[in-house]
Amino acid sequence: MSEEEFEPTIIAFCCNWCSYAGADLAGTSRIQYPPNVRNIRVMCSGMVHPNMVIEALTKGADGVIICGCHPGDCHYIEGNLRAEKRAEAIDLMLEDFGLEPERFRLEWVSASEGPRFAEVMKDVVESIRELGPSPYR
Ligand code: FES
């Protein structure tokens, strides 16, 4: 596969209450973002176990992003704080698996931030496109 042809596959775990609603708002507002992103709705960013991120990256995804409510806004009080802790564990696991740290990201996107959701996704797709395919592809 030549680099020009490379289209990354990005898995976006989005919390139901904020980020998924932000993705919805981007859609209903007709704000475009790359079709490379597969949104997976989860109830809270804190529910995404590090193994799910590693599994995605070793089974076909080139990048993974977890999107949750801004700090203080999590509907389960501390779920996004847990996600932050897990992100540290994920960074270490990426190293163990020989994956570049840029392949994983944690971002906060609220329900009213449709444009921000689209911007974050464009940025993720661009950075992974530059990085190239996951070595597990
Ligand atoms: Fe959104 Fe917890 S409900 S991060």
Coordinates of N, CA and C and ligand atoms in Angstrom, one line a residue:
M1 N 0.8 -1.2 0.0 CA 0.0 0.0 0.0 C 0.9 1.3 0.0
S2 N 0.7 2.1 -0.9 CA 1.6 3.3 -1.0 C 1.0 4.3 0.1
E3 N 1.9 5.3 0.4 CA 1.4 6.2 1.5 C 0.3 7.1 1.0
E4 N 0.2 7.4 -0.3 CA -0.8 8.2 -0.8 C -2.2 7.6 -0.7
E5 N -2.2 6.2 -0.8 CA -3.4 5.5 -0.7 C -3.9 5.2 0.7
F6 N -3.0 5.5 1.7 CA -3.3 5.1 3.1 C -4.5 5.9 3.6
E7 N -5.5 5.3 4.0 CA -6.7 5.9 4.7 C -6.8 5.3 6.0
P8 N -6.5 6.0 7.1 CA -6.5 5.4 8.4 C -7.9 5.1 8.9
T9 N -8.0 4.0 9.7 CA -9.3 3.7 10.4 C -9.1 4.1 11.8
I10 N -10.0 5.0 12.3 CA -10.0 5.5 13.6 C -11.2 5.0 14.4
I11 N -11.0 4.5 15.6 CA -12.1 4.1 16.4 C -12.2 5.2 17.5
A12 N -13.4 5.7 17.6 CA -13.7 6.8 18.6 C -14.7 6.3 19.6
F13 N -14.3 6.0 20.8 CA -15.2 5.7 21.9 C -15.7 7.0 22.4
C14 N -17.0 7.2 22.3 CA -17.6 8.5 22.7 C -18.6 8.3 23.8
C15 N -18.5 9.0 24.9 CA -19.5 8.8 26.0 C -20.9 9.3 25.6
N16 N -21.9 8.6 26.0 CA -23.2 8.8 25.6 C -23.7 10.3 25.9
W17 N -23.3 10.8 27.0 CA -23.9 12.1 27.5 C -23.4 13.3 26.9
C18 N -22.1 13.3 26.5 CA -21.5 14.5 26.0 C -20.9 14.3 24.6
S19 N -19.9 13.5 24.5 CA -19.2 13.5 23.2 C -20.0 12.8 22.1
Y20 N -20.8 11.8 22.4 CA -21.7 11.2 21.3 C -22.7 12.3 20.9
A21 N -23.2 13.0 21.9 CA -24.2 14.1 21.5 C -23.5 15.2 20.7
G22 N -22.2 15.4 21.0 CA -21.4 16.4 20.2 C -21.2 15.9 18.8
A23 N -21.0 14.6 18.7 CA -20.9 14.0 17.3 C -22.2 14.2 16.6
D24 N -23.3 13.9 17.3 CA -24.6 14.1 16.7 C -24.9 15.5 16.3
L25 N -24.4 16.4 17.1 CA -24.6 17.8 16.8 C -23.8 18.2 15.5
A26 N -22.6 17.7 15.4 CA -21.8 17.9 14.2 C -22.6 17.4 13.0
G27 N -23.2 16.2 13.2 CA -23.9 15.6 12.0 C -25.2 16.5 11.7
T28 N -26.0 16.8 12.7 CA -27.2 17.6 12.4 C -26.9 19.0 11.9
S29 N -25.7 19.5 12.3 CA -25.3 20.9 11.9 C -24.6 20.8 10.5
R30 N -24.5 19.6 10.0 CA -23.8 19.4 8.7 C -22.4 19.9 8.7
I31 N -21.7 19.7 9.8 CA -20.3 20.0 9.9 C -19.6 18.7 9.5
Q32 N -18.7 18.9 8.5 CA -18.1 17.7 8.0 C -16.8 17.3 8.8
Y33 N -16.7 16.0 8.9 CA -15.4 15.4 9.4 C -15.1 14.1 8.7
P34 N -13.9 13.7 8.7 CA -13.5 12.6 7.8 C -14.3 11.3 8.1
P35 N -14.7 10.6 7.0 CA -15.4 9.3 7.2 C -14.6 8.2 7.8
N36 N -13.3 8.4 8.1 CA -12.4 7.4 8.6 C -12.8 7.0 10.0
V37 N -13.6 7.9 10.7 CA -13.9 7.7 12.1 C -15.1 6.8 12.3
R38 N -14.9 5.8 13.1 CA -16.1 4.9 13.5 C -16.4 5.2 14.9
N39 N -17.5 5.8 15.2 CA -17.9 6.2 16.5 C -18.6 5.0 17.2
I40 N -18.1 4.7 18.4 CA -18.7 3.7 19.3 C -19.2 4.4 20.5
R41 N -20.5 4.2 20.7 CA -21.1 4.9 21.9 C -20.9 4.0 23.2
V42 N -20.4 4.7 24.2 CA -20.2 4.0 25.5 C -20.9 4.9 26.5
M43 N -21.3 4.3 27.6 CA -22.1 5.2 28.6 C -21.2 6.2 29.2
C44 N -19.9 5.9 29.4 CA -19.0 6.9 30.0 C -17.6 6.6 29.6
S45 N -16.7 7.6 29.4 CA -15.4 7.4 29.0 C -14.6 6.5 30.0
G46 N -15.0 6.5 31.2 CA -14.4 5.6 32.2 C -14.6 4.2 32.1
M47 N -15.6 3.8 31.2 CA -15.9 2.4 31.0 C -15.0 1.7 30.0
V48 N -14.2 2.5 29.3 CA -13.4 1.9 28.2 C -12.1 1.4 28.8
H49 N -12.1 0.0 28.9 CA -10.9 -0.6 29.5 C -9.7 -0.5 28.6
P50 N -8.5 -0.4 29.1 CA -7.3 -0.3 28.3 C -7.2 -1.4 27.3
N51 N -7.6 -2.6 27.6 CA -7.5 -3.8 26.7 C -8.4 -3.5 25.4
M52 N -9.4 -2.8 25.6 CA -10.3 -2.5 24.4 C -9.5 -1.6 23.4
V53 N -8.7 -0.7 23.9 CA -7.9 0.2 23.0 C -6.8 -0.6 22.3
I54 N -6.1 -1.5 23.1 CA -5.1 -2.3 22.5 C -5.6 -3.3 21.5
E55 N -6.8 -3.8 21.9 CA -7.4 -4.8 20.9 C -7.7 -4.1 19.6
A56 N -8.3 -2.9 19.7 CA -8.6 -2.2 18.5 C -7.4 -1.9 17.6
L57 N -6.3 -1.5 18.3 CA -5.1 -1.2 17.5 C -4.3 -2.4 17.0
T58 N -4.6 -3.5 17.6 CA -3.9 -4.7 17.1 C -4.8 -5.5 16.1
K59 N -6.1 -5.1 15.9 CA -7.0 -5.8 15.1 C -7.6 -5.0 14.0
G60 N -6.8 -4.0 13.5 CA -7.3 -3.3 12.3 C -7.4 -1.8 12.4
A61 N -7.5 -1.2 13.6 CA -7.6 0.3 13.7 C -6.2 0.8 13.7
D62 N -6.0 2.0 13.1 CA -4.7 2.7 13.1 C -4.6 3.7 14.2
G63 N -5.7 4.1 14.8 CA -5.7 5.1 15.9 C -7.0 4.9 16.7
V64 N -6.9 5.3 18.0 CA -8.1 5.2 18.9 C -8.2 6.5 19.6
I65 N -9.4 7.0 19.8 CA -9.6 8.2 20.6 C -10.7 7.9 21.5
I66 N -10.6 8.3 22.8 CA -11.7 8.2 23.7 C -12.1 9.7 24.0
C67 N -13.4 9.9 23.8 CA -13.9 11.2 24.1 C -14.9 11.2 25.2
G68 N -14.8 12.1 26.2 CA -15.7 12.1 27.3 C -16.1 13.5 27.7
C69 N -16.9 13.6 28.7 CA -17.4 14.9 29.2 C -16.2 15.7 29.8
H70 N -16.3 17.0 29.8 CA -15.2 17.8 30.4 C -15.1 17.5 31.9
P71 N -13.9 17.6 32.5 CA -13.8 17.4 33.9 C -14.8 18.2 34.7
G72 N -15.5 17.5 35.6 CA -16.6 18.1 36.4 C -17.9 17.8 35.9
D73 N -18.0 17.4 34.6 CA -19.3 17.2 33.9 C -19.7 15.8 33.8
C74 N -18.9 14.8 34.2 CA -19.2 13.4 34.0 C -20.5 13.0 34.7
H75 N -21.3 12.3 34.0 CA -22.6 12.0 34.6 C -22.5 10.9 35.6
Y76 N -21.3 10.3 35.7 CA -21.1 9.3 36.7 C -20.0 9.8 37.7
I77 N -20.0 11.1 37.8 CA -19.1 11.9 38.7 C -17.6 11.8 38.4
E78 N -17.1 10.6 38.5 CA -15.6 10.5 38.4 C -15.2 9.6 37.2
G79 N -16.1 9.3 36.3 CA -15.8 8.4 35.2 C -14.6 8.9 34.4
N80 N -14.7 10.2 34.1 CA -13.6 10.8 33.2 C -12.3 10.9 33.9
L81 N -12.4 11.0 35.2 CA -11.1 11.0 36.0 C -10.5 9.6 35.9
R82 N -11.3 8.6 36.0 CA -10.9 7.2 35.8 C -10.3 7.0 34.4
A83 N -11.0 7.6 33.4 CA -10.4 7.5 32.0 C -9.0 8.1 31.9
E84 N -8.8 9.2 32.6 CA -7.5 9.9 32.6 C -6.5 8.9 33.2
K85 N -6.8 8.3 34.3 CA -5.9 7.3 34.9 C -5.6 6.2 33.9
R86 N -6.7 5.7 33.3 CA -6.5 4.6 32.4 C -5.6 5.0 31.2
A87 N -5.8 6.3 30.8 CA -5.0 6.8 29.6 C -3.5 6.6 29.9
E88 N -3.1 6.8 31.2 CA -1.7 6.7 31.6 C -1.3 5.2 31.4
A89 N -2.2 4.3 31.8 CA -1.9 2.8 31.7 C -1.8 2.5 30.2
I90 N -2.7 3.1 29.4 CA -2.7 2.8 27.9 C -1.4 3.2 27.3
D91 N -0.9 4.4 27.7 CA 0.4 4.9 27.2 C 1.5 3.9 27.4
L92 N 1.5 3.3 28.6 CA 2.5 2.3 28.9 C 2.3 1.0 28.1
M93 N 1.1 0.6 27.9 CA 0.8 -0.6 27.1 C 1.2 -0.4 25.7
L94 N 1.0 0.8 25.1 CA 1.3 1.0 23.7 C 2.8 0.8 23.5
E95 N 3.6 1.2 24.5 CA 5.0 1.0 24.4 C 5.3 -0.5 24.4
D96 N 4.7 -1.2 25.3 CA 4.9 -2.7 25.3 C 4.5 -3.4 24.0
F97 N 3.5 -2.8 23.3 CA 3.0 -3.4 22.1 C 3.8 -2.9 20.9
G98 N 4.7 -2.0 21.1 CA 5.5 -1.4 20.0 C 4.7 -0.5 19.1
L99 N 3.7 0.2 19.8 CA 2.8 1.1 19.1 C 3.2 2.6 19.5
E100 N 3.2 3.5 18.5 CA 3.5 4.9 18.8 C 2.5 5.5 19.7
P101 N 2.9 6.4 20.6 CA 2.0 7.0 21.5 C 0.9 7.9 20.8
E102 N 1.2 8.3 19.6 CA 0.3 9.2 18.9 C -1.0 8.4 18.4
R103 N -0.9 7.1 18.5 CA -2.1 6.3 18.1 C -3.2 6.3 19.0
F104 N -3.0 6.9 20.2 CA -4.1 7.0 21.2 C -4.2 8.4 21.7
R105 N -5.5 8.8 21.9 CA -5.7 10.1 22.4 C -7.0 10.1 23.3
L106 N -7.0 11.0 24.3 CA -8.1 11.2 25.2 C -8.5 12.7 25.1
E107 N -9.8 13.0 24.7 CA -10.2 14.4 24.6 C -11.5 14.6 25.3
W108 N -11.8 15.8 25.7 CA -13.1 16.1 26.3 C -13.9 16.9 25.2
V109 N -15.1 16.5 25.0 CA -16.0 17.2 24.0 C -17.4 17.2 24.6
S110 N -17.9 18.3 24.8 CA -19.3 18.4 25.4 C -20.4 18.3 24.3
A111 N -21.6 18.1 24.8 CA -22.7 18.0 23.8 C -22.9 19.2 22.9
S112 N -22.5 20.3 23.4 CA -22.7 21.6 22.6 C -21.5 21.9 21.7
E113 N -20.5 21.0 21.7 CA -19.3 21.3 20.9 C -19.2 20.5 19.6
G114 N -20.2 20.5 18.8 CA -20.2 19.8 17.5 C -19.0 20.3 16.7
P115 N -18.8 21.6 16.5 CA -17.6 22.0 15.7 C -16.3 21.5 16.3
R116 N -16.2 21.5 17.6 CA -14.9 21.0 18.2 C -14.8 19.5 18.0
F117 N -15.9 18.7 18.0 CA -15.8 17.3 17.8 C -15.2 17.1 16.4
A118 N -15.8 17.8 15.4 CA -15.3 17.7 14.0 C -13.8 18.1 13.9
E119 N -13.4 19.1 14.6 CA -12.0 19.6 14.5 C -11.1 18.5 15.1
V120 N -11.5 18.0 16.3 CA -10.6 17.0 16.9 C -10.5 15.8 16.0
M121 N -11.6 15.3 15.4 CA -11.5 14.2 14.5 C -10.7 14.4 13.2
K122 N -10.8 15.6 12.7 CA -9.9 16.0 11.5 C -8.5 15.9 11.9
D123 N -8.2 16.4 13.1 CA -6.8 16.4 13.6 C -6.3 15.0 13.8
V124 N -7.1 14.2 14.4 CA -6.7 12.8 14.7 C -6.4 12.1 13.3
V125 N -7.3 12.2 12.4 CA -7.1 11.5 11.1 C -5.9 12.0 10.4
E126 N -5.6 13.3 10.5 CA -4.5 13.9 9.8 C -3.2 13.4 10.4
S127 N -3.2 13.3 11.8 CA -1.9 12.9 12.4 C -1.7 11.4 12.2
I128 N -2.7 10.6 12.2 CA -2.5 9.2 11.9 C -2.1 8.9 10.4
R129 N -2.7 9.7 9.6 CA -2.4 9.6 8.2 C -0.9 9.8 8.0
E130 N -0.3 10.9 8.7 CA 1.1 11.2 8.6 C 1.9 10.0 9.2
L131 N 1.4 9.5 10.3 CA 2.2 8.4 11.0 C 2.2 7.1 10.2
G132 N 1.2 6.8 9.4 CA 1.1 5.6 8.6 C 0.3 4.5 9.3
P133 N 0.2 3.4 8.7 CA -0.7 2.3 9.2 C -0.1 1.7 10.5
S134 N -1.0 1.1 11.3 CA -0.6 0.4 12.5 C 0.3 -0.7 12.0
P135 N 1.4 -1.0 12.8 CA 2.2 -2.1 12.4 C 1.5 -3.5 12.5
Y136 N 0.4 -3.5 13.1 CA -0.4 -4.8 13.2 C -1.3 -5.0 12.0
R137 N -1.4 -4.1 11.1 CA -2.2 -4.2 9.9 C -1.8 -5.4 9.1
Ligands
FES1 FE1 -19.3 11.4 29.9 FE2 -18.6 10.0 32.1 S1 -20.5 10.4 31.3 S2 -17.3 11.0 30.6

